[in-house]
Steps between C-alpha positions, in 0.01 A plus 500: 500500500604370793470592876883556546525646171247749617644583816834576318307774287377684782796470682729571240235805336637878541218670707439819341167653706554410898196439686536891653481657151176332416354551837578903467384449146155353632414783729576728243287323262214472744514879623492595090190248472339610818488886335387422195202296633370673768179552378464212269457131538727321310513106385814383525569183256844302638618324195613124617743393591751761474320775632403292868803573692487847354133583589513304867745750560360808369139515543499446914693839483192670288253639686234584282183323409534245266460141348716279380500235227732324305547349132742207378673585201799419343726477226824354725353185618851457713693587168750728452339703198140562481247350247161524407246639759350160700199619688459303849203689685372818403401763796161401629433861594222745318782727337253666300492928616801371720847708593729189483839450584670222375804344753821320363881406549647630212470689158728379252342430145221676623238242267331339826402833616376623212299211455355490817436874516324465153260231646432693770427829305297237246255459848455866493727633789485825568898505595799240431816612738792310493700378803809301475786460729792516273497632132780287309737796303555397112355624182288176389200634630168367266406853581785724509235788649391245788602648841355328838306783688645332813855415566803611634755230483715410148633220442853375241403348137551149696294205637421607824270334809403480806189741670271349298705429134602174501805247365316226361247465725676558798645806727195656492516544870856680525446829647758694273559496180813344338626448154674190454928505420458315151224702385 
């Protein structure tokens, strides 16, 4: 795709979540995190690259101890519709007796999640939380129970980017969230 054709997208994309939703939505999140951790140390596990802009947003506004680590895995690879689970990097942290909380853009299928949640509960974690930014409303879930334990934003049954989702590879970096007018 080209560079104009790009910039059209964006331009021409319906924004949906404005920059001041998500940044109430943040504090929220972090105040809800901030109580349930109080006494614990938590791990928590961005998963790249959608959940960057998400975390670099989020975790400054946590103030609790903690570590953070990520994991690369994916089943987009700048696709539209998810495949197969490709695992880039593992977490490089001990996980094992760990309260973990894993960090990511968006639940839609849910399968990523799972996955990674499953690994990390296969390295004997004591907890596996779930923090996403936006929770994508449709009933194709791969597990119709699945629920993130953290999120308070919902998003259409449409391709949407920006905060951290992407279109193709790019808008990544667009600090609201926008569904684009074909979709």
């Amino acid at each position: 795709m080209n560079h104009t054709k790009l910039a059209k997208i964006k331009a021409d994309a319906k924004i949906i979540i404005d920059q001041k939703e998500i940044n109430l939505t943040l504090d929220k999140l972090a105040k809800q995190i901030e109580n349930d951790y109080q006494e614990k140390t938590p791990i928590f596990i961005v998963v790249l690259n959608g959940g960057l802009i998400f975390a670099g947003q989020l975790l400054p506004r946590i103030d609790i101890l903690c570590e953070i680590d990520y994991c690369h895995a994916t089943r987009y690879q700048g696709e539209q519709r998810g495949a197969e689970l490709v695992w880039k990097s593992k977490p490089q942290t001990e996980l094992s007796g760990r309260d973990v909380i894993l960090v990511d853009d968006i639940l839609d299928e849910g399968i990523t999640l799972k996955l990674i949640e499953q690994y990390c509960f296969e390295q004997n974690a004591k907890s596996v939380k779930t923090l996403v930014l936006v929770e994508k409303e449709h009933h194709r879930k791969a597990y119709p129970e699945q629920r993130p334990d953290y999120c308070e934003l919902v998003v259409p049954d449409q391709y949407v980017f920006g905060f951290g989702m992407d279109y193709s590879h790019y808008w990544r970096n667009t600090l609201d969230i926008r569904v684009h007018q074909d979709d």
